[in-house]
Coordinates of C-alpha atoms in Angstrom, one line a residue:
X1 CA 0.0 0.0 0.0
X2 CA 1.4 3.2 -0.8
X3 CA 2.3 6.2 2.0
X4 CA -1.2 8.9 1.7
X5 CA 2.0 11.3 2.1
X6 CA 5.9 11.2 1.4
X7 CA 8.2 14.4 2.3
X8 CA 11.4 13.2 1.2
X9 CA 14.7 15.1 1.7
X10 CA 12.5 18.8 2.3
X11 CA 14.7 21.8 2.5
X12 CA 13.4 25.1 3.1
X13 CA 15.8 27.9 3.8
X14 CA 14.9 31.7 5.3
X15 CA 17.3 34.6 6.0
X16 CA 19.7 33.3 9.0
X17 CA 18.2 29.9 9.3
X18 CA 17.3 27.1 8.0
X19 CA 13.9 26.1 8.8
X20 CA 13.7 22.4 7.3
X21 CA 17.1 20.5 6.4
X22 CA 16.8 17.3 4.6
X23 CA 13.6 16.0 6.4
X24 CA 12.0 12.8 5.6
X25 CA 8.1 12.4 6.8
X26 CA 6.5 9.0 5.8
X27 CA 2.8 8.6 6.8
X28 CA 0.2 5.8 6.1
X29 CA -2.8 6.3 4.8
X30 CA -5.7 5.9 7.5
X31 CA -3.1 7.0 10.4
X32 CA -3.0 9.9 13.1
X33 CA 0.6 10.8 12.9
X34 CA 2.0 12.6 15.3
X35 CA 4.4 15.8 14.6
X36 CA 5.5 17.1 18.1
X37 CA 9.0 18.9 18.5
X38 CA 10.4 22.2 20.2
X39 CA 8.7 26.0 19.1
X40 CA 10.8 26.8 16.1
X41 CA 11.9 23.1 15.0
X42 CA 10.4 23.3 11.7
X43 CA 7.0 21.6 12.0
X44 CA 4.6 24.1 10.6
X45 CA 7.2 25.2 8.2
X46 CA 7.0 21.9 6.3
X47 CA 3.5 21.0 6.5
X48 CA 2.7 25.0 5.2
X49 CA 5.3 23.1 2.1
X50 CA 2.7 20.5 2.3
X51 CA -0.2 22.6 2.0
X52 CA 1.0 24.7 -0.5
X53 CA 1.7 28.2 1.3
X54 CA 5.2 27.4 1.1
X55 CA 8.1 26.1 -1.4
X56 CA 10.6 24.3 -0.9
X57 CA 14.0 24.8 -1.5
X58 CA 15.0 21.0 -2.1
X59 CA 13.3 17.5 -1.9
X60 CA 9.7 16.1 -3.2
X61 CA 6.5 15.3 -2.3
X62 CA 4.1 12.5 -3.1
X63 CA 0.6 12.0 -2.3
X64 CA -1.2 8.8 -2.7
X65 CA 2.6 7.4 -4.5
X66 CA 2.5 10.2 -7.6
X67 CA 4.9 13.0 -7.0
X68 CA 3.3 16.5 -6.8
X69 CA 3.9 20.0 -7.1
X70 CA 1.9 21.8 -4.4
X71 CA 2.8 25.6 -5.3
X72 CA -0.7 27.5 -3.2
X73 CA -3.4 26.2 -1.1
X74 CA -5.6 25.9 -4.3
X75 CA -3.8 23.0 -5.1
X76 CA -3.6 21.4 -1.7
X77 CA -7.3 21.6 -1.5
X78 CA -7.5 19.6 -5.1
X79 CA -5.4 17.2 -3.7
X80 CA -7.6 16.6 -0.9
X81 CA -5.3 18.2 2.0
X82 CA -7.0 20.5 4.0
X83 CA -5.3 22.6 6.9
X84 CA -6.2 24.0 10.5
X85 CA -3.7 26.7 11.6
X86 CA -2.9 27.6 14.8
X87 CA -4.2 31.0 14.2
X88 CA -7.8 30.5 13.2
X89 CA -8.5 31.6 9.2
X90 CA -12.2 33.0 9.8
X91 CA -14.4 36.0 9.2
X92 CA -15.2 37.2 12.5
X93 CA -18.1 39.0 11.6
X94 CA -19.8 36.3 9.0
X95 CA -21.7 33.4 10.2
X96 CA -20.7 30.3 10.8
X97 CA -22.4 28.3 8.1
X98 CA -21.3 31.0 5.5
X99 CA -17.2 30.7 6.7
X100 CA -17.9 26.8 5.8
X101 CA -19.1 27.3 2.6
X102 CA -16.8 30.3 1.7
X103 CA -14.9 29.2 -1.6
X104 CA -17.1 26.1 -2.1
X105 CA -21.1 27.1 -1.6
X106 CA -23.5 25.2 -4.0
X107 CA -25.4 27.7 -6.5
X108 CA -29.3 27.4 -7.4
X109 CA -28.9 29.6 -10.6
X110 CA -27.1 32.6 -10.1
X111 CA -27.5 32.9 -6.0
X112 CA -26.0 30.8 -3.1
X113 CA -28.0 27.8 -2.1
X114 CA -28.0 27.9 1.5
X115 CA -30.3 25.6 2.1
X116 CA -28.2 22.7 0.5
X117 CA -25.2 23.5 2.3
X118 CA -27.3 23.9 5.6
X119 CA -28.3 19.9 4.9
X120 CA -24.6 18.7 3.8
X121 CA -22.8 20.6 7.2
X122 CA -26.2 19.0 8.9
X123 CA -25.1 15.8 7.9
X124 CA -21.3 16.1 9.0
X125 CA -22.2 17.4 12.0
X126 CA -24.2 14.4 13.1
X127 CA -21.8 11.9 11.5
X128 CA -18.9 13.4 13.8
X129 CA -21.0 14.0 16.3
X130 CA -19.5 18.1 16.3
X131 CA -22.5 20.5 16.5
X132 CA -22.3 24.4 16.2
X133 CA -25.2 26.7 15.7
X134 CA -24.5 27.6 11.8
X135 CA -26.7 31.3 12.4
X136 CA -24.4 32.5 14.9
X137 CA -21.4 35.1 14.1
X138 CA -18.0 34.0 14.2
X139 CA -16.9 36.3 16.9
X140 CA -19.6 35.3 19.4
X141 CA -18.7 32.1 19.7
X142 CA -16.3 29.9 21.7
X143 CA -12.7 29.3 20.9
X144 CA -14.0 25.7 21.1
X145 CA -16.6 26.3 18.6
X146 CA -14.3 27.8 16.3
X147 CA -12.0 24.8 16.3
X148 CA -15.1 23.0 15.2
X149 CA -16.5 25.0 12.6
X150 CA -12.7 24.9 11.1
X151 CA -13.2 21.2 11.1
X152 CA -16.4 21.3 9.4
X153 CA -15.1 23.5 6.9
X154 CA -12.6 21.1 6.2
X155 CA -14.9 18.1 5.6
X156 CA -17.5 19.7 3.8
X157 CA -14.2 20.0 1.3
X158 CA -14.2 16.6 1.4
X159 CA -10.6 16.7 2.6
X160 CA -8.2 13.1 2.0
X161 CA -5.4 14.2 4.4
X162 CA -6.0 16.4 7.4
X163 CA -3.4 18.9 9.2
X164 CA -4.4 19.8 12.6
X165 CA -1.6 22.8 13.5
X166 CA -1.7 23.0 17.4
X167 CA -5.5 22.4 17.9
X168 CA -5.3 21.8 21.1
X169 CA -3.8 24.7 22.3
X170 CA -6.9 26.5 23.0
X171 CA -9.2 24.3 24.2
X172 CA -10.6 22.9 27.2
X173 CA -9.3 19.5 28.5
X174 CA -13.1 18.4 27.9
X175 CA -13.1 19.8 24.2
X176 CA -9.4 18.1 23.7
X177 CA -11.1 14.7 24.3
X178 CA -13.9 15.4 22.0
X179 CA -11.4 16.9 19.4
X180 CA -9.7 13.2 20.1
X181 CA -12.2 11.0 19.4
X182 CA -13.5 13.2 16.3
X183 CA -10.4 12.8 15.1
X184 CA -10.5 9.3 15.9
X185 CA -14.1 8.6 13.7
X186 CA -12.1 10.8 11.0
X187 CA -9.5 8.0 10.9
X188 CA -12.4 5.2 10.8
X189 CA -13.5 7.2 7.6
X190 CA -10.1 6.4 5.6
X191 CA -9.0 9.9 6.6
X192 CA -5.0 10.7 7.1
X193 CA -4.5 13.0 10.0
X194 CA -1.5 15.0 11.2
X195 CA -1.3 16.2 14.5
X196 CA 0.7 19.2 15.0
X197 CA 1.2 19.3 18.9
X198 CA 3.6 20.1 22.1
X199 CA 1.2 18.1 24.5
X200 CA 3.0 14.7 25.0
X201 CA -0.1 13.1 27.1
X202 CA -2.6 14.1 23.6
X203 CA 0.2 12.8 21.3
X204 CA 0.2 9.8 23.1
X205 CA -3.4 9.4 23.4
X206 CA -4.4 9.8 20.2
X207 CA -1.5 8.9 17.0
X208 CA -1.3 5.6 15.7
X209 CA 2.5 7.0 14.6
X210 CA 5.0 10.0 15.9
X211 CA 8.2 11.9 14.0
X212 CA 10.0 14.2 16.2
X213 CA 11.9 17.2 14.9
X214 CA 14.4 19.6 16.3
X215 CA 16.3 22.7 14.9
X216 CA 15.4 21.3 11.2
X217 CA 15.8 17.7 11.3
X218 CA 13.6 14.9 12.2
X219 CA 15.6 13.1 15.3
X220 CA 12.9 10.0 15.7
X221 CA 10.5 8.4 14.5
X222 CA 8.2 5.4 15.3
X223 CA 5.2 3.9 16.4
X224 CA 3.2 5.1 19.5
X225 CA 2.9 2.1 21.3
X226 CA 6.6 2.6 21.5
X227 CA 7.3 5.9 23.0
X228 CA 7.0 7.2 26.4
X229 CA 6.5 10.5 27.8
X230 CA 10.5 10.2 28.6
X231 CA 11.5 9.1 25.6
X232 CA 10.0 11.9 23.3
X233 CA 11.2 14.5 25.6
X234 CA 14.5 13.4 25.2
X235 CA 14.0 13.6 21.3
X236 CA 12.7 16.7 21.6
X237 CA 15.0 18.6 23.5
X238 CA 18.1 16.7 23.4
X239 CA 17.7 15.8 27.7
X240 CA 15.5 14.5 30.3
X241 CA 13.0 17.1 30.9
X242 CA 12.0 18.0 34.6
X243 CA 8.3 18.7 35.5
X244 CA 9.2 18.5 39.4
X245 CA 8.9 22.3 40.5
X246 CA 11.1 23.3 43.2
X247 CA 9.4 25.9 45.8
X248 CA 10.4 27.6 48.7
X249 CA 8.4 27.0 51.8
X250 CA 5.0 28.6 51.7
X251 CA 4.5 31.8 53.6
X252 CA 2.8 33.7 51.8
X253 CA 2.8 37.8 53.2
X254 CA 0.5 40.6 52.9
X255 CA -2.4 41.3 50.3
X256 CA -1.0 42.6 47.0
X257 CA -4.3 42.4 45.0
X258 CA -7.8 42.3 46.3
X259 CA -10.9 42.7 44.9
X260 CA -14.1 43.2 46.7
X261 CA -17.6 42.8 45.4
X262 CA -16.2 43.0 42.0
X263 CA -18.8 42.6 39.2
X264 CA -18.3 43.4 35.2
X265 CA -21.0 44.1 33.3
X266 CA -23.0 41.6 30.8
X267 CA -21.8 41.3 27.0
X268 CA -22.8 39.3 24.3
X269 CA -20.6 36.6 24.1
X270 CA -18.4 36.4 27.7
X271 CA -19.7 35.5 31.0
X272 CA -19.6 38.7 33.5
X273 CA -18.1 38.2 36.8
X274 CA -20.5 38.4 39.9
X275 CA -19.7 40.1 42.8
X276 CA -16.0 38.8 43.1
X277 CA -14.1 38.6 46.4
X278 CA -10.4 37.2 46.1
X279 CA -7.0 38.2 47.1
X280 CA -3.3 37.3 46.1
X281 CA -0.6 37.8 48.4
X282 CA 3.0 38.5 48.3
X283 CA 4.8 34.8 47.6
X284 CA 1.9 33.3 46.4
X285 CA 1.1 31.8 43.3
X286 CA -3.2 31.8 43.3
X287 CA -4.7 29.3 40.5
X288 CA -8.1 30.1 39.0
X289 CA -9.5 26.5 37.4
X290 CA -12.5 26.7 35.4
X291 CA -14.2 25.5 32.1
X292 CA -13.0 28.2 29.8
X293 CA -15.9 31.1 28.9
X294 CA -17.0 30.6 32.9
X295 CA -15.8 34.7 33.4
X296 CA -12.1 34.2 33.4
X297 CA -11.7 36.4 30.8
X298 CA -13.8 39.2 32.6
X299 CA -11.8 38.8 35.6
X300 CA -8.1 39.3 34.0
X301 CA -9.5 42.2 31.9
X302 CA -11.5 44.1 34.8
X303 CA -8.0 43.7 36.7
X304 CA -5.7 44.7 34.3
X305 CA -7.8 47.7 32.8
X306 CA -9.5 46.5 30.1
X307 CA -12.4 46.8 30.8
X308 CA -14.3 48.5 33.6
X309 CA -15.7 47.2 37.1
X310 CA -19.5 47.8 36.8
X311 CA -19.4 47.2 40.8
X312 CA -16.7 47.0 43.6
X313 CA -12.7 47.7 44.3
X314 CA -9.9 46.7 43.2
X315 CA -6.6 47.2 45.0
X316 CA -2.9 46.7 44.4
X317 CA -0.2 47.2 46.9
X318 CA -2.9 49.2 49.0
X319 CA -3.8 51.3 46.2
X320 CA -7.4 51.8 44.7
X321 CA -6.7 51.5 40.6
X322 CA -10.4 50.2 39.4
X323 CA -10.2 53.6 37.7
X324 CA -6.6 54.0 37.1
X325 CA -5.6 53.6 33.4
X326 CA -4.0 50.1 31.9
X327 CA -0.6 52.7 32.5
X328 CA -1.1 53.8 35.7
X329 CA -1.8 49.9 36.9
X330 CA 1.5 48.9 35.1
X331 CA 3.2 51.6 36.9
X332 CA 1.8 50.4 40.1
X333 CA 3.6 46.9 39.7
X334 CA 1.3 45.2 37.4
X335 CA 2.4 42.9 34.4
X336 CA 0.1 41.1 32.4
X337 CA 0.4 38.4 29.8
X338 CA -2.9 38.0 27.9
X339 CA -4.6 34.9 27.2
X340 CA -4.3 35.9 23.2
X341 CA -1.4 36.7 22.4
X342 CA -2.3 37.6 18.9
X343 CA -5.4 39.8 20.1
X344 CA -4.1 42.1 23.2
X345 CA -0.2 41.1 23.4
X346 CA 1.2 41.6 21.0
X347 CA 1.7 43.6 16.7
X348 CA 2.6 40.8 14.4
X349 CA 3.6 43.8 12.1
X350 CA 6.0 45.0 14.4
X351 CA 9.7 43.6 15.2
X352 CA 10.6 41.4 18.0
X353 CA 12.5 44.4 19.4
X354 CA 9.6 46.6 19.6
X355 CA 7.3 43.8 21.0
X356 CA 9.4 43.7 23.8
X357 CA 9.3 47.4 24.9
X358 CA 5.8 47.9 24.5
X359 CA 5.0 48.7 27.7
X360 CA 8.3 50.7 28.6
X361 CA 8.8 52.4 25.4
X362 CA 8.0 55.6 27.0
X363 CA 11.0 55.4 29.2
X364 CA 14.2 55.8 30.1
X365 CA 16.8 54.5 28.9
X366 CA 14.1 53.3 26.1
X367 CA 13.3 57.1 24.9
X368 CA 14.2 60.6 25.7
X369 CA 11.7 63.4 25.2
X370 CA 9.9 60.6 22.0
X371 CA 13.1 60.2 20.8
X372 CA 14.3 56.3 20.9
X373 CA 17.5 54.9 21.5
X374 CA 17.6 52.4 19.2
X375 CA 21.1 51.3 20.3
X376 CA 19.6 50.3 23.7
X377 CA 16.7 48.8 22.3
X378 CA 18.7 46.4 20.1
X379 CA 20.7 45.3 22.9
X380 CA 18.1 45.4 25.5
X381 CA 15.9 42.8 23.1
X382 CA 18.7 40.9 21.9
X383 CA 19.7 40.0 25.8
X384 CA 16.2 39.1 26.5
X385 CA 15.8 37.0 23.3
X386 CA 19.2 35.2 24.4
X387 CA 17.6 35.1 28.5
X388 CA 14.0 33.5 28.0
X389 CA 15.3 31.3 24.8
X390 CA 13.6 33.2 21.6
X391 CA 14.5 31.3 18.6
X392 CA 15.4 34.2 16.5
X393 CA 18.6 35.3 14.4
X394 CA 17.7 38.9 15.0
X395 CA 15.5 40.4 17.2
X396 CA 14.3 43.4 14.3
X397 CA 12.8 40.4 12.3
X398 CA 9.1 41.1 12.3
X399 CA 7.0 39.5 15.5
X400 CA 5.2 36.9 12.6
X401 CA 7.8 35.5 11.7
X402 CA 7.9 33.6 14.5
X403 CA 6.5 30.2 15.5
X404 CA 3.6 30.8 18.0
X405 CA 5.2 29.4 21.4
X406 CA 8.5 32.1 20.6
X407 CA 5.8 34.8 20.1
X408 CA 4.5 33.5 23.7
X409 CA 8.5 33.4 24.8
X410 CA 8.4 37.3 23.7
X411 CA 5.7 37.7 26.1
X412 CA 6.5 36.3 28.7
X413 CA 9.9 37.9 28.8
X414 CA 8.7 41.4 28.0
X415 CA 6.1 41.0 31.4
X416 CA 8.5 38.8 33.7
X417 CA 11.4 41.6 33.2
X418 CA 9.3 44.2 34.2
X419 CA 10.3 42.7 38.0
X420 CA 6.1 43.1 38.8
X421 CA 4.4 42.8 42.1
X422 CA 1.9 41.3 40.3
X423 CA 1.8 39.1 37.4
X424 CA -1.7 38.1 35.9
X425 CA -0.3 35.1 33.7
X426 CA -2.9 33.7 31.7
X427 CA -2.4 30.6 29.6
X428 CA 1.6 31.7 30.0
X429 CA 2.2 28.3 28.3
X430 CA -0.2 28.1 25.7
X431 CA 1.5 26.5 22.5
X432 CA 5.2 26.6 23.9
X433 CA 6.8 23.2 23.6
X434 CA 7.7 20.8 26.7
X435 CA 11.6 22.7 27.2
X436 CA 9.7 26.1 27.3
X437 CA 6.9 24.9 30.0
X438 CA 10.1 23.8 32.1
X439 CA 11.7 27.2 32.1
X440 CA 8.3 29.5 31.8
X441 CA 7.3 27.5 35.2
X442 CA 10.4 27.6 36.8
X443 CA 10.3 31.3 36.0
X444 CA 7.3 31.7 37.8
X445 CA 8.3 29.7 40.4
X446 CA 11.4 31.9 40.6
X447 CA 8.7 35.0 41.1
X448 CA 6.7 33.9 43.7
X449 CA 10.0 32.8 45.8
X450 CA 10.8 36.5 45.3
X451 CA 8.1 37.7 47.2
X452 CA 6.2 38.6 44.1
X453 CA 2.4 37.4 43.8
X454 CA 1.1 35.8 41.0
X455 CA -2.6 34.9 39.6
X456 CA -2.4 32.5 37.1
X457 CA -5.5 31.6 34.9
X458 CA -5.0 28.2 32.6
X459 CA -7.1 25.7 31.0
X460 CA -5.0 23.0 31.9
X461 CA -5.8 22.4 35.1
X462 CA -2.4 19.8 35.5
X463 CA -0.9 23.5 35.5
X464 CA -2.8 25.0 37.8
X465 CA -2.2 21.9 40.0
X466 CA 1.1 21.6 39.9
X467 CA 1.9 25.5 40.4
X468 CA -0.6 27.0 42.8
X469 CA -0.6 27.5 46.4
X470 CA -4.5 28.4 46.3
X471 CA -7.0 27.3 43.8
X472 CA -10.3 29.4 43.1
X473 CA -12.4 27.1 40.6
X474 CA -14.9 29.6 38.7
X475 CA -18.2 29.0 37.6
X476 CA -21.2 30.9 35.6
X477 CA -19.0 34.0 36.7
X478 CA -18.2 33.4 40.7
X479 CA -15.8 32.1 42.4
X480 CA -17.4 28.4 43.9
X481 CA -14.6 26.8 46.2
X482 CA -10.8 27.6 47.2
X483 CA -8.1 24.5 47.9
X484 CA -5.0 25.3 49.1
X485 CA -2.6 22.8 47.4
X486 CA -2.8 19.0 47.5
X487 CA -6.1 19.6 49.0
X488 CA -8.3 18.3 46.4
X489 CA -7.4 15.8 43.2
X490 CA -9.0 16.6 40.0
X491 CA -11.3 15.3 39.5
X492 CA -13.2 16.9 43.1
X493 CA -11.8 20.3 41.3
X494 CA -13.5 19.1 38.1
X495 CA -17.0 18.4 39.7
X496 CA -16.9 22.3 40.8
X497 CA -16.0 23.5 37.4
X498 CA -18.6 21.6 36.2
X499 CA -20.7 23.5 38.6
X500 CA -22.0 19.6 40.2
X501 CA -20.7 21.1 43.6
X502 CA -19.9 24.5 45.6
X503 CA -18.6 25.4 48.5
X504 CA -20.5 28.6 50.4
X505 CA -17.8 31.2 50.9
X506 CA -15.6 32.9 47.8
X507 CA -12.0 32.9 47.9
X508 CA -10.5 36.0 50.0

């Protein structure tokens, strides 16, 4: 039987680096392969060869044993290959049903059939058991339903060979398994999956086969049965990796933050918060668990400026700022990395360099009197690039062309180096590879030992776990129980986020 897809000997070269070097992929047809290796190892450079949005340098592809030239997506998509990027492709303020039909809607005459799309996305849906409500707009639904209605799109192509580019990365442990077992009924239905991911536990769970790259070149490959959560970080990185998070001794000190009677007020599409009472104090690391779209997002925007409090105070260091400026806060001791990186942290137009003084850029040594110092800069972003591991040649390349955990690295280190009272780090891990989670936790880790406080918000509640010295699990908006750590395993923490249990008093 011949491979649904053979990369052999891909090269692909960029100024300063070179992204793919000789790299060999072999996948069945039928098979969820695995592609797992560090941010920047050359993953999504070669399957955007595969899928057309790239060339390469060297090497050849076959699909289904007949060699191909894939020169645009256009030709992908006649091949049967069909892509989901990191970065979502749809229009925000379209429907759903019309982004799954963009490109490929059925015509009655002159004028778009609706009605015969609205059957054949009908019929996916219940086959895969993935249901969305086609009439709603894009940007009012969940980051889960997005992931979804880029699936559907996808099969209502009619897609052969399927690239899932970190799809896990913003959903929900719940919506990972769903993803897992659609992906799963996709394989049942002849269909050749590729599974772009850094989680080792999903890659494990779910691929039939797994090729690990770093710094270019593939350095493994096998079946799953045969790896180990060990063995691939070892591929991955080159060493042992080391999830065991060294703190000091807890004792934690005097309020930093506090809210009281917080509430935000109701918008289409987020959950409010409700009369929030919470607190994070110095040398303390404060994990908020939750199914995602339960008012997290309300709470780290009302906090860092954002948005306004419809009700309550909010204080840091002693200091009232629920009307204070996003400025003013940071100037307070306030850092902030957002849960979208793309969306509220960072300009993808911009370079590296400016990314990181975003929020100092105003200052001295940074500017004087609007005047930059670009000598500075340059060395200032070039150190932190080196310090928090951004895979770059040169910090003035532009922001995208970096992969999507370095753009998190950039980040991270612009917020960390800030030396904040408080960080508010929201999915601070989100789509960085196993060596990065090491370091970005130890980091943390590092700031709460400090004295610093730090309230962290992730979907993956194995993080919040592993990091916190408190846990507030949110639900429908409020804050339902607190555990200090080790108090509860999680699946007690997950009957509260499912809102099957609460406790009577909020977290203080």
């Amino acid at each position: 039987m011949a491979y649904a897809i053979e990369l052999q000997n891909i090269t692909k070269r960029f100024p300063g680096v070179t992204a793919n070097d000789h790299v060999t992929i072999l996948i069945n047809e039928a098979e969820i392969h695995g592609l797992i290796g560090e941010n920047g190892a050359g993953k999504s450079t070669i399957m955007n060869i595969l899928y057309g949005l790239s060339q390469a340098d060297e090497g050849m592809i076959r699909i289904f044993g007949k060699e191909q030239v894939i020169n645009s997506p256009h030709d992908a998509i006649r091949l049967g290959i069909g892509m989901i990027h990191q970065h979502f492709m749809l229009m925000p303020n379209q429907t759903v049903l019309r982004n799954i039909i963009l490109g490929s809607a059925p015509k009655k005459g002159l004028v778009i059939d609706e009605r015969a799309a609205r059957e054949k996305i009908k019929r996916i849906m219940s086959i895969y058991g993935m249901q969305v409500n086609l009439d709603a707009v894009v940007s009012q639904i969940s980051v889960g339903e997005k992931q979804k209605v880029e699936i559907i799109k996808a099969l209502y192509r009619e897609v052969k060979i399927l690239i899932l580019d970190e799809p896990t990365a913003v959903l929900t442990p719940a919506e990972t398994d769903a993803l897992i077992e659609t992906m799963k009924k996709l394989k049942d239905q002849g269909c050749t999956i590729i599974f772009i991911t850094h989680k080792l536990k999903e890659v494990l769970a779910a691929t039939d086969r797994i090729t690990v790259m770093r710094k270019g070149i593939v350095t493994g490959s096998g079946e799953t049965k045969d790896m180990s959560v060990r063995k691939l970080s070892e591929l991955i990185v080159g060493r042992e990796v080391n999830f065991n998070i060294a703190f000091d001794t807890y004792a934690p000190g005097d309020k930093i933050l506090e809210l009281k009677g917080v509430s935000t007020i109701s918008k289409s599409g987020r959950m409010p918060i409700r009369n929030i009472d919470m607190s994070v104090c110095k040398g303390e690391i404060v994990g908020i668990a939750g199914v995602e779209g339960n008012g997290q997002s309300d709470l780290i925007d009302v906090i860092a400026g954002l948005i306004p409090a419809g009700t309550g105070s909010i204080t840091l260091c002693g200091k009232e700022i629920s009307r204070l400026p996003i400025r003013q806060r940071r100037l307070a001791g306030l850092s902030h990395i957002p849960e979208d990186r793309l969306k509220t942290g960072t300009s993808k137009v911009c370079s590296i360099s400016e990314n990181l003084i975003l929020n100092k850029y105003f200052l001295n040594p940074f500017s004087n009197r609007g005047v930059f110092n670009h000598k500075h800069i340059r060395q200032y972003s070039e150190m932190l690039c080196e310090k928090f591991l951004v895979k770059t040649p040169d910090s003035s390349y532009e922001l995208k062309t970096l992969s999507g955990g370095n753009m998190q690295k950039v980040v991270f280190a612009r917020e960390f180096d800030t030396d904040p009272s408080l960080m508010i780090a929201a999915q601070p891990t989100r789509g960085v590879d196993i060596g990065a989670i090491e370091y970005i936790h130890g980091k943390i880790a590092e700031l709460r030992d400090s004295g610093k406080g730090i309230l962290l918000i992730s979907a993956e509640l194995d993080e919040v776990m592993a990091l916190s010295d408190r846990i507030l699990v949110m639900y429908e908006g409020e804050i339902v129980a607190e555990f200090h750590r080790d108090e509860a395993d999680e699946y007690e923490i997950g009957e509260y986020m499912l809102g099957a249990k609460r406790q009577v008093t909020q977290g203080g």
